[in-house]
Amino acid sequence: MSILVLADLHEGQLAGATASVVAAAQQIIKDSGGDIDVLIAGDNVHAAAEAAAKLDGVSKVRVADNAVYAHQLAEPMGKLLAELAGDYTHVLASASTTGKNVMPRLAALKDVSQISDIISVESADTFKRPIYAGNAIATVKSDDALKVITVRPSAYDGVAESGGAPVEAVDVVVENSQSTFINEALAKSDRPELAGAKVVISGGRGMGNGENFKLLDGIADKLGAAIGASRAAVDAGFVPNDMQVGQTGKIVAPDLYIAVGISGAIQHLAGMKDAKVIVAINKDEEAPIFQVADYGLVADLFEALPEFEQKL
Amino acid sequence: MKVLVAVKRVIDYNVKIRVKPDNSNVDLTNVKMAMNPFCEIAVEEAVRLKEKGVATEIVAVTIGPKQAQEQLRTALALGADRAIHVETDEQVDSLGAAKAFAKLVEDEQPGLVLLGKQAIDSDNNQAGQMLAALTDLPQGTFASDVNVEGEKVTVTREIDGGLQTIELSLPAIITTDLRLNEPRYAKLPDIMKAKKKPLDVKSADDLGVSFASNVSLVSVEPPAERQGGIKVGSVDELIDKLKNEAKVL
């Protein structure tokens, strides 16, 4: 058993999801043993490689540092992974937009199926994953020689950072004349990353407009929370789409999720119903969100939020 | 330029699904089916490209049972020119679907292939990427903006931290995100006209592909039920419960 983990990068730095994917890899090798190697691919990624080397359970870090891998475009990344995959029984990545973009390309190049977004490892070839927006959990078994898997990061606590794995260079360089990076518009925020935050407070259509999302700022600051949104709030233009929690947005599983002015549509619940504690603040006492909320407050959010902030 | 657009017949997104009592799968008998919402967006984008004079012909394709022709007729009513149905009663995974689509891409030589980013039943988010790999074409996944200019297409993609814009050489494979467009409704005269548009039926054998998969479904279970909680009467009570009962503050 030997596993390659494709590391997630965010602006060239190692993203937190990688520690969760390594935790899933440890589950796979639990019974039989084996190596877990981490692949860092990008342009000028020494810092990310150093950070990955500290993750517990990592055997070695392989670094493909070349301009062709900048921004992890799918075409060169697919070729790189296909070159390296021969040494491994499993290739894992987080179910981030990068993992989702690149991994099916690897799977098809190796003529194997992919298992997306696993939430549990039953054995080295059997995994659980949600289907139908999380309304059913499928157990699937793969008989492919190479298992290509994406891991839902919120389903695993990341491994600790006390290790010191060796770092080695990968000299595979591929050509790419098919795709070119033009630019990126990344949302800037001092708050924790939504997908990894311990506390998330989200607003929905009930917020009324984008300006009113400021009512969440003070509470988020006091709780160290990330701010999310429902699709209704994103579609209405209140907030940018990278804040969306749900089937088509981000999947979160924080300790505390506070849903404000969110009715609780199936697609939104798919993104947050694994939170440990759910609080709903909504003036409609019939809203479906109250059926999953541990604590529900039927109240006008414009009165409840300032009071909540002040009393925290 | 010819545009190929893939559509999938799935359970309607508003339906609350049931797991079969024997845990073999989700129960789809007598359940409302519809075109996958992300596929509707792909069809709409293809039609808009035709309205802009970029696309000259739109070919809608699907893989699935006989009934999936309903979704092809919907695509034809929305503006596709003709349709290809790869008929099968087998379970088709993303790799099998991508292999069939790859053969159709080889036969039809489109300038652009549009697919939804994921089907809301399997939630795999794989087929477009796999098709791109099998045809050795570039991919623009999770697209929220698509601009064809000459031999290139510029795609703005929804990524975790925000938006990313890339340029791809044509032909290319694009998968649609929800915010790419707002799909139109089919009008009755268009639905009538769609009945006369050509629809070819092919089999896996015709395409020389197999839908056999090495991944098998062991079981399907409902997720753990969340216990409905309590309603609190005031902000003070809420804070007290979060501090002393749930201990999350």
XYZ file of C-alpha atoms in Angstrom:
561
model
C 0.000 0.000 0.000
C 1.444 3.360 -0.950
C -0.437 6.586 -1.188
C 0.247 9.847 -2.971
C -1.546 12.893 -1.567
C -1.819 15.915 -3.825
C -1.406 18.943 -1.545
C -3.816 21.855 -1.712
C -2.183 25.216 -2.149
C -3.682 28.620 -1.505
C -1.678 31.496 -2.973
C 1.380 29.257 -2.964
C 1.039 28.258 0.704
C -0.044 24.866 2.030
C -3.810 24.837 2.659
C -5.266 23.276 5.808
C -7.239 20.665 3.861
C -4.019 18.748 3.133
C -3.718 17.702 6.802
C -7.235 16.253 6.599
C -6.413 14.278 3.444
C -3.315 12.848 5.161
C -5.601 11.776 8.037
C -7.800 9.902 5.525
C -4.676 8.314 3.994
C -3.669 7.084 7.462
C -7.033 5.330 7.718
C -6.348 3.521 4.434
C -2.949 2.174 5.529
C -4.080 1.510 9.108
C -4.226 -2.284 8.772
C -1.545 -3.051 6.217
C 0.929 -0.233 6.671
C 2.567 1.665 3.839
C 3.915 5.029 2.846
C 2.120 8.332 2.490
C 3.896 10.729 0.146
C 2.728 14.287 -0.392
C 3.085 15.950 -3.779
C 3.525 19.712 -3.898
C 3.169 20.959 -7.445
C 3.393 24.605 -8.375
C 5.732 27.464 -9.047
C 8.039 28.560 -6.212
C 6.521 26.281 -3.577
C 9.405 25.686 -1.138
C 7.480 27.112 1.817
C 4.531 24.812 1.136
C 6.891 21.825 0.877
C 8.484 22.704 4.247
C 5.036 22.961 5.814
C 3.944 19.611 4.334
C 7.096 17.925 5.694
C 5.928 18.754 9.234
C 2.623 16.880 8.878
C 2.486 13.728 11.008
C 2.382 10.467 9.090
C 4.013 11.789 5.924
C 6.857 9.570 4.609
C 8.248 12.043 2.146
C 7.352 15.219 0.316
C 7.819 15.298 -3.442
C 8.125 18.722 -4.995
C 7.415 19.510 -8.633
C 8.512 23.130 -8.759
C 8.165 24.509 -12.249
C 6.404 27.401 -13.968
C 4.298 24.926 -15.965
C 2.553 23.896 -12.714
C 1.763 27.464 -11.632
C -1.916 27.802 -10.639
C -2.207 24.010 -10.957
C -3.874 24.082 -14.368
C -5.593 20.773 -15.082
C -3.764 19.856 -18.285
C -0.174 19.780 -16.972
C -1.292 18.565 -13.525
C -3.121 15.614 -15.064
C -0.023 14.605 -17.001
C 2.254 15.030 -13.973
C 0.000 12.923 -11.738
C -0.359 10.251 -14.429
C 3.470 10.063 -14.634
C 3.835 9.632 -10.871
C 0.778 7.464 -10.160
C 2.493 4.256 -11.292
C 4.344 4.100 -7.967
C 1.152 4.134 -5.891
C -1.991 2.137 -5.046
C -3.990 5.255 -4.109
C -3.856 8.901 -5.162
C -5.795 11.248 -2.883
C -6.633 14.932 -2.995
C -9.081 17.095 -1.113
C -12.466 17.692 -2.728
C -11.484 21.342 -3.218
C -11.975 23.025 -6.571
C -8.388 22.048 -7.443
C -8.873 18.397 -6.496
C -12.186 18.244 -8.334
C -10.615 19.834 -11.392
C -7.483 17.709 -11.625
C -8.222 14.249 -10.216
C -10.832 13.024 -12.745
C -8.327 13.919 -15.447
C -5.772 11.657 -13.765
C -8.346 8.866 -13.363
C -9.317 8.923 -17.046
C -5.676 9.020 -18.167
C -5.095 5.855 -16.100
C -8.421 4.326 -17.285
C -9.840 3.986 -13.766
C -12.986 5.290 -12.098
C -12.785 7.958 -9.432
C -14.435 8.004 -6.037
C -15.442 11.564 -5.171
C -15.778 13.290 -1.843
C -15.376 10.366 0.568
C -16.418 10.908 4.178
C -15.211 7.601 5.601
C -12.714 4.810 4.895
C -14.190 1.345 5.516
C -11.123 -0.487 4.189
C -8.382 0.090 1.631
C -10.880 -0.434 -1.216
C -14.241 0.492 0.332
C -15.418 4.002 1.121
C -18.528 5.935 2.097
C -19.620 9.010 0.193
C -22.733 11.181 0.188
C -25.014 11.202 -2.872
C -28.209 13.122 -3.705
C -27.054 16.273 -1.917
C -26.149 14.320 1.199
C -29.608 12.760 1.509
C -28.155 9.272 1.108
C -24.812 7.737 1.997
C -23.410 5.241 -0.513
C -20.833 2.599 0.357
C -18.729 1.889 -2.727
C -15.990 -0.649 -3.422
C -13.311 -0.139 -6.025
C -11.548 -3.050 -7.727
C -9.393 -0.726 -9.805
C -5.658 -1.303 -9.404
C -5.199 2.423 -8.838
C -7.720 4.157 -6.603
C -8.221 7.828 -7.399
C -10.093 9.505 -4.564
C -11.102 12.961 -3.407
C -11.659 13.461 0.319
C -14.161 15.772 1.982
C -11.845 17.714 4.322
C -14.550 18.519 6.878
C -15.010 14.775 7.506
C -11.480 14.429 8.963
C -9.573 16.212 11.693
C -6.241 17.190 10.199
C -3.078 15.448 11.430
C -0.807 17.356 13.804
C 2.441 19.050 12.800
C 5.366 17.505 14.618
C 6.955 15.466 11.846
C 10.029 16.028 9.747
C 9.708 14.152 6.485
C 12.412 14.393 3.828
C 11.762 16.627 0.841
C 12.839 15.566 -2.617
C 12.497 17.127 -6.052
C 10.429 15.602 -8.835
C 12.005 16.243 -12.204
C 8.949 15.474 -14.341
C 8.302 18.470 -16.574
C 5.454 18.359 -19.053
C 4.468 20.652 -21.904
C 1.279 22.691 -21.894
C 0.205 24.644 -24.936
C -3.538 24.196 -24.383
C -4.327 26.414 -21.417
C -3.032 29.729 -20.095
C -3.644 31.423 -16.762
C -4.956 34.965 -17.258
C -5.804 36.256 -13.785
C -7.355 35.542 -10.415
C -9.726 37.600 -8.284
C -9.434 36.216 -4.773
C -11.687 37.443 -1.999
C -9.569 39.029 0.752
C -10.499 38.335 4.338
C -8.841 38.317 7.768
C -11.370 35.772 8.977
C -10.720 32.016 9.088
C -11.153 30.009 5.910
C -14.819 29.012 5.593
C -14.241 25.304 4.986
C -11.987 24.905 8.047
C -13.572 27.339 10.526
C -14.682 26.130 13.976
C -17.574 28.583 13.972
C -19.541 29.717 10.929
C -22.278 32.333 10.831
C -24.258 32.466 7.595
C -26.857 34.831 6.218
C -29.617 34.106 3.756
C -32.240 35.950 1.784
C -33.689 37.220 5.056
C -30.692 39.540 5.420
C -32.447 41.749 2.855
C -29.348 43.221 1.216
C -25.552 43.077 1.164
C -25.180 46.037 3.510
C -27.005 44.120 6.260
C -24.356 41.379 6.189
C -22.324 43.849 8.289
C -24.618 42.833 11.149
C -22.740 39.511 11.111
C -19.264 41.096 11.250
C -19.210 41.967 14.939
C -20.490 38.537 15.960
C -18.008 36.812 13.649
C -15.178 38.888 15.166
C -16.186 37.999 18.729
C -16.541 34.285 17.928
C -13.562 34.009 15.553
C -16.066 32.807 12.995
C -16.092 32.653 9.215
C -19.051 34.192 7.419
C -21.038 32.129 4.939
C -24.182 32.574 2.906
C -27.000 30.651 1.315
C -27.377 30.427 -2.432
C -30.340 32.794 -2.260
C -28.114 35.470 -0.725
C -25.416 34.901 -3.343
C -27.846 34.897 -6.270
C -29.439 38.084 -4.970
C -25.971 39.658 -5.171
C -25.681 40.305 -1.412
C -22.266 38.603 -1.167
C -19.718 36.941 -3.490
C -20.249 33.312 -4.468
C -17.167 31.942 -2.698
C -19.125 32.466 0.552
C -21.832 30.009 -0.512
C -22.450 27.015 1.746
C -24.313 24.100 0.177
C -24.346 21.299 -2.377
C -22.835 23.549 -5.025
C -20.818 25.717 -2.668
C -18.654 24.797 0.290
C -19.281 21.893 2.636
C -18.614 22.865 6.257
C -18.752 20.921 9.505
C -17.879 23.445 12.216
C -18.491 23.057 15.942
C -21.116 25.792 15.737
C -23.133 26.885 12.703
C -25.422 29.889 13.052
C -27.973 30.248 10.231
C -29.539 33.684 10.093
C -32.474 34.402 7.796
C -31.953 31.069 6.018
C -35.023 28.910 5.336
C -33.055 25.647 5.093
C -33.498 24.336 1.535
C -32.188 20.810 0.777
C -29.250 22.266 -1.143
C -28.178 24.445 1.789
C -28.556 21.665 4.356
C -26.261 19.508 2.191
C -23.473 21.924 3.011
C -23.847 22.282 6.779
C -25.926 19.538 8.390
C -22.847 17.810 9.799
C -22.112 20.786 12.030
C -21.935 19.719 15.700
C -24.354 22.386 16.901
C -26.739 24.290 14.634
C -28.447 27.518 15.667
C -31.216 29.037 13.571
C -32.426 32.601 13.860
C -35.484 33.130 11.675
C -38.761 34.984 12.034
C -40.697 32.216 10.228
C -41.293 29.526 12.803
C -42.295 27.088 10.039
C -38.908 27.383 8.266
C -37.380 23.911 7.590
C -34.099 25.033 9.179
C -35.751 24.599 12.608
C -36.074 20.840 11.939
C -32.287 20.449 12.016
C -31.411 23.251 14.420
C -30.379 22.295 17.940
C -31.370 25.741 19.134
C -33.909 27.816 17.293
C -34.781 31.433 18.004
C -37.924 32.705 16.304
C -37.144 36.397 16.073
C -36.553 39.307 13.739
C -32.867 39.068 12.902
C -32.525 42.850 12.836
C -33.354 42.914 16.544
C -31.756 39.608 17.539
C -28.344 40.113 15.898
C -27.367 43.410 17.599
C -28.522 42.012 20.951
C -26.580 38.765 20.353
C -23.435 40.718 19.486
C -23.721 42.971 22.494
C -24.259 40.126 24.968
C -21.491 37.848 23.708
C -18.702 26.003 -34.945
C -20.546 22.925 -33.803
C -21.340 22.671 -30.076
C -21.987 19.363 -28.356
C -23.972 19.589 -25.130
C -24.406 16.670 -22.742
C -27.560 16.338 -20.647
C -28.532 13.879 -17.922
C -31.920 12.677 -16.720
C -31.978 12.822 -12.921
C -34.478 12.953 -10.081
C -36.084 16.415 -9.875
C -34.068 18.577 -7.500
C -37.078 19.355 -5.296
C -37.889 15.716 -4.585
C -37.135 14.374 -1.128
C -35.478 11.063 -1.935
C -36.165 7.710 -0.279
C -33.673 4.926 0.254
C -35.015 1.455 -0.624
C -35.789 -0.695 2.445
C -33.184 -3.281 1.364
C -30.531 -0.519 1.235
C -29.646 -1.458 -2.353
C -30.109 2.042 -3.750
C -32.311 5.123 -3.831
C -35.901 4.356 -4.851
C -36.627 5.949 -8.233
C -39.975 4.293 -8.991
C -42.749 6.818 -9.624
C -40.470 9.722 -8.833
C -40.495 12.939 -10.850
C -37.478 13.098 -13.167
C -36.062 16.138 -14.928
C -33.010 17.492 -16.705
C -30.092 17.955 -14.300
C -30.036 21.694 -13.395
C -26.369 22.107 -14.373
C -27.149 20.543 -17.782
C -29.953 23.084 -18.323
C -27.332 25.789 -17.869
C -25.090 24.066 -20.427
C -27.948 23.946 -22.958
C -28.756 27.611 -22.311
C -25.131 28.603 -22.865
C -25.026 26.666 -26.140
C -28.204 28.411 -27.315
C -26.766 31.813 -26.365
C -23.594 31.007 -28.325
C -25.793 30.266 -31.338
C -27.722 33.501 -30.864
C -24.387 35.367 -30.823
C -23.425 33.721 -34.107
C -20.581 31.730 -32.498
C -22.251 28.323 -32.677
C -23.719 27.119 -35.970
C -25.178 23.820 -34.817
C -26.062 22.443 -31.373
C -26.099 18.689 -30.839
C -27.613 17.491 -27.554
C -26.475 14.089 -26.332
C -27.468 11.834 -23.468
C -26.735 8.355 -22.194
C -29.422 6.396 -20.412
C -32.681 4.495 -20.658
C -35.390 5.092 -23.270
C -37.093 7.702 -21.070
C -34.012 9.940 -21.242
C -35.293 10.974 -24.681
C -37.700 13.279 -22.792
C -34.707 15.310 -21.664
C -33.307 15.361 -25.214
C -36.670 16.679 -26.459
C -36.454 19.371 -23.779
C -32.994 20.348 -25.057
C -34.373 20.430 -28.627
C -37.267 22.628 -27.502
C -34.787 25.004 -25.878
C -32.854 25.395 -29.134
C -30.683 22.350 -29.870
C -30.776 21.367 -33.557
C -30.546 17.605 -33.246
C -29.988 14.962 -30.612
C -28.110 11.722 -30.068
C -29.323 9.174 -27.538
C -26.896 6.500 -26.412
C -29.474 4.054 -25.108
C -28.618 1.721 -22.250
C -30.330 0.324 -19.192
C -26.988 -0.263 -17.491
C -25.683 1.851 -14.629
C -23.202 4.210 -16.273
C -20.436 5.768 -14.226
C -18.551 8.932 -15.161
C -15.713 7.050 -16.879
C -18.152 5.036 -19.022
C -20.071 8.193 -19.916
C -16.839 10.031 -20.751
C -15.747 7.190 -23.049
C -19.054 7.310 -24.946
C -18.907 11.122 -25.196
C -15.283 10.897 -26.372
C -16.384 8.670 -29.259
C -19.130 11.165 -30.141
C -16.562 14.003 -30.033
C -14.394 12.021 -32.438
C -17.363 11.432 -34.784
C -18.868 14.919 -34.611
C -15.695 17.043 -34.303
C -17.336 19.869 -32.291
C -15.502 23.116 -31.549
C -16.811 23.139 -28.006
C -18.388 20.606 -25.638
C -20.557 21.849 -22.767
C -21.506 19.754 -19.746
C -22.856 20.527 -16.305
C -20.222 20.556 -13.543
C -22.003 17.754 -11.674
C -25.176 15.691 -11.685
C -27.280 16.210 -8.572
C -27.845 12.469 -8.106
C -24.338 10.987 -8.051
C -22.683 14.336 -7.135
C -19.511 13.045 -8.813
C -18.242 16.113 -10.667
C -16.052 13.990 -12.989
C -17.482 13.443 -16.485
C -16.333 16.688 -18.134
C -12.793 16.391 -16.789
C -12.594 12.730 -17.842
C -13.879 13.588 -21.314
C -11.199 16.271 -21.606
C -8.506 13.770 -20.624
C -9.732 11.072 -23.044
C -9.926 13.512 -25.976
C -6.689 15.265 -24.920
C -8.525 18.601 -24.976
C -8.205 21.472 -22.488
C -10.882 21.942 -19.838
C -12.625 24.934 -18.313
C -14.490 23.589 -15.282
C -17.000 25.370 -13.001
C -17.438 28.127 -15.598
C -19.296 31.292 -14.640
C -18.348 33.161 -17.832
C -17.452 31.894 -21.320
C -16.149 34.018 -24.214
C -15.173 32.542 -27.560
C -12.728 34.703 -29.517
C -11.329 33.219 -32.724
C -9.426 30.021 -31.966
C -9.514 30.604 -28.203
C -12.056 30.554 -25.429
C -11.706 32.555 -22.219
C -13.330 30.909 -19.217
C -13.873 32.456 -15.788
C -13.962 29.671 -13.213
C -15.407 29.605 -9.709
C -12.592 28.467 -7.422
C -12.460 28.144 -3.638
C -10.891 31.536 -3.003
C -12.836 33.479 -5.637
C -12.608 33.567 -9.431
C -9.924 32.479 -11.877
C -9.777 33.309 -15.579
C -7.999 31.027 -18.034
C -7.667 30.908 -21.801
C -8.016 27.603 -23.658
C -7.272 26.626 -27.236
C -10.282 25.274 -29.154
C -11.699 22.687 -29.293
C -12.273 22.643 -25.542
C -14.453 21.039 -22.873
C -16.378 23.355 -20.522
C -18.440 22.462 -17.451
C -20.996 24.926 -16.168
C -21.467 26.388 -12.724
C -24.820 27.677 -11.502
C -23.994 31.302 -12.066
C -23.115 30.993 -15.763
C -26.629 31.950 -16.851
C -30.336 31.818 -16.096
C -31.896 29.073 -18.275
C -35.007 30.009 -20.261
C -38.275 28.067 -20.315
C -39.342 26.170 -23.424
C -42.380 27.701 -25.150
C -45.246 25.478 -26.347
C -44.641 26.069 -30.103
C -40.964 25.176 -29.576
C -41.945 22.016 -27.708
C -44.155 21.045 -30.679
C -41.374 21.819 -33.170
C -38.892 19.799 -31.097
C -40.910 16.650 -31.789
C -39.919 16.881 -35.457
C -36.212 17.487 -34.892
C -33.855 14.558 -35.623
C -32.976 12.217 -32.756
C -30.499 9.406 -33.451
C -30.409 6.376 -31.190
C -27.123 4.546 -30.757
C -25.995 1.701 -28.534
C -22.763 1.224 -26.590
C -21.827 -1.375 -29.220
C -22.326 1.158 -32.034
C -19.782 3.382 -30.282
C -17.504 0.496 -29.380
C -17.546 1.339 -25.669
C -18.329 -0.643 -22.543
C -20.128 0.649 -19.470
C -18.633 -2.009 -17.182
C -17.165 -0.417 -14.048
C -14.699 -1.613 -11.449
C -16.514 0.374 -8.792
C -19.541 -1.342 -7.281
C -22.268 -0.028 -5.021
C -22.233 -2.040 -1.798
C -25.152 -0.322 -0.076
C -27.028 2.932 0.289
C -28.266 4.199 3.629
C -30.125 7.264 4.803
C -27.812 9.688 6.613
C -27.906 9.823 10.392
C -31.034 11.724 11.383
C -30.458 14.948 13.225
C -32.620 15.274 16.267
C -34.786 18.345 16.078
C -33.731 20.595 18.918
C -35.501 23.113 21.049
C -36.751 26.612 20.516
C -35.457 29.241 22.884
C -37.420 32.286 23.900
C -34.753 34.980 23.933
C -31.202 35.892 22.977
C -30.208 35.535 26.639
C -31.510 31.986 26.739
C -29.742 31.189 23.459
C -26.379 32.421 24.772
C -26.915 30.566 28.049
C -27.651 27.288 26.212
C -24.639 27.682 23.918
C -22.353 28.380 26.877
C -23.627 25.925 29.452
C -25.423 23.137 27.585
C -23.741 22.877 24.166
C -20.475 24.371 25.504
C -19.539 25.852 22.157
C -19.041 29.443 23.292
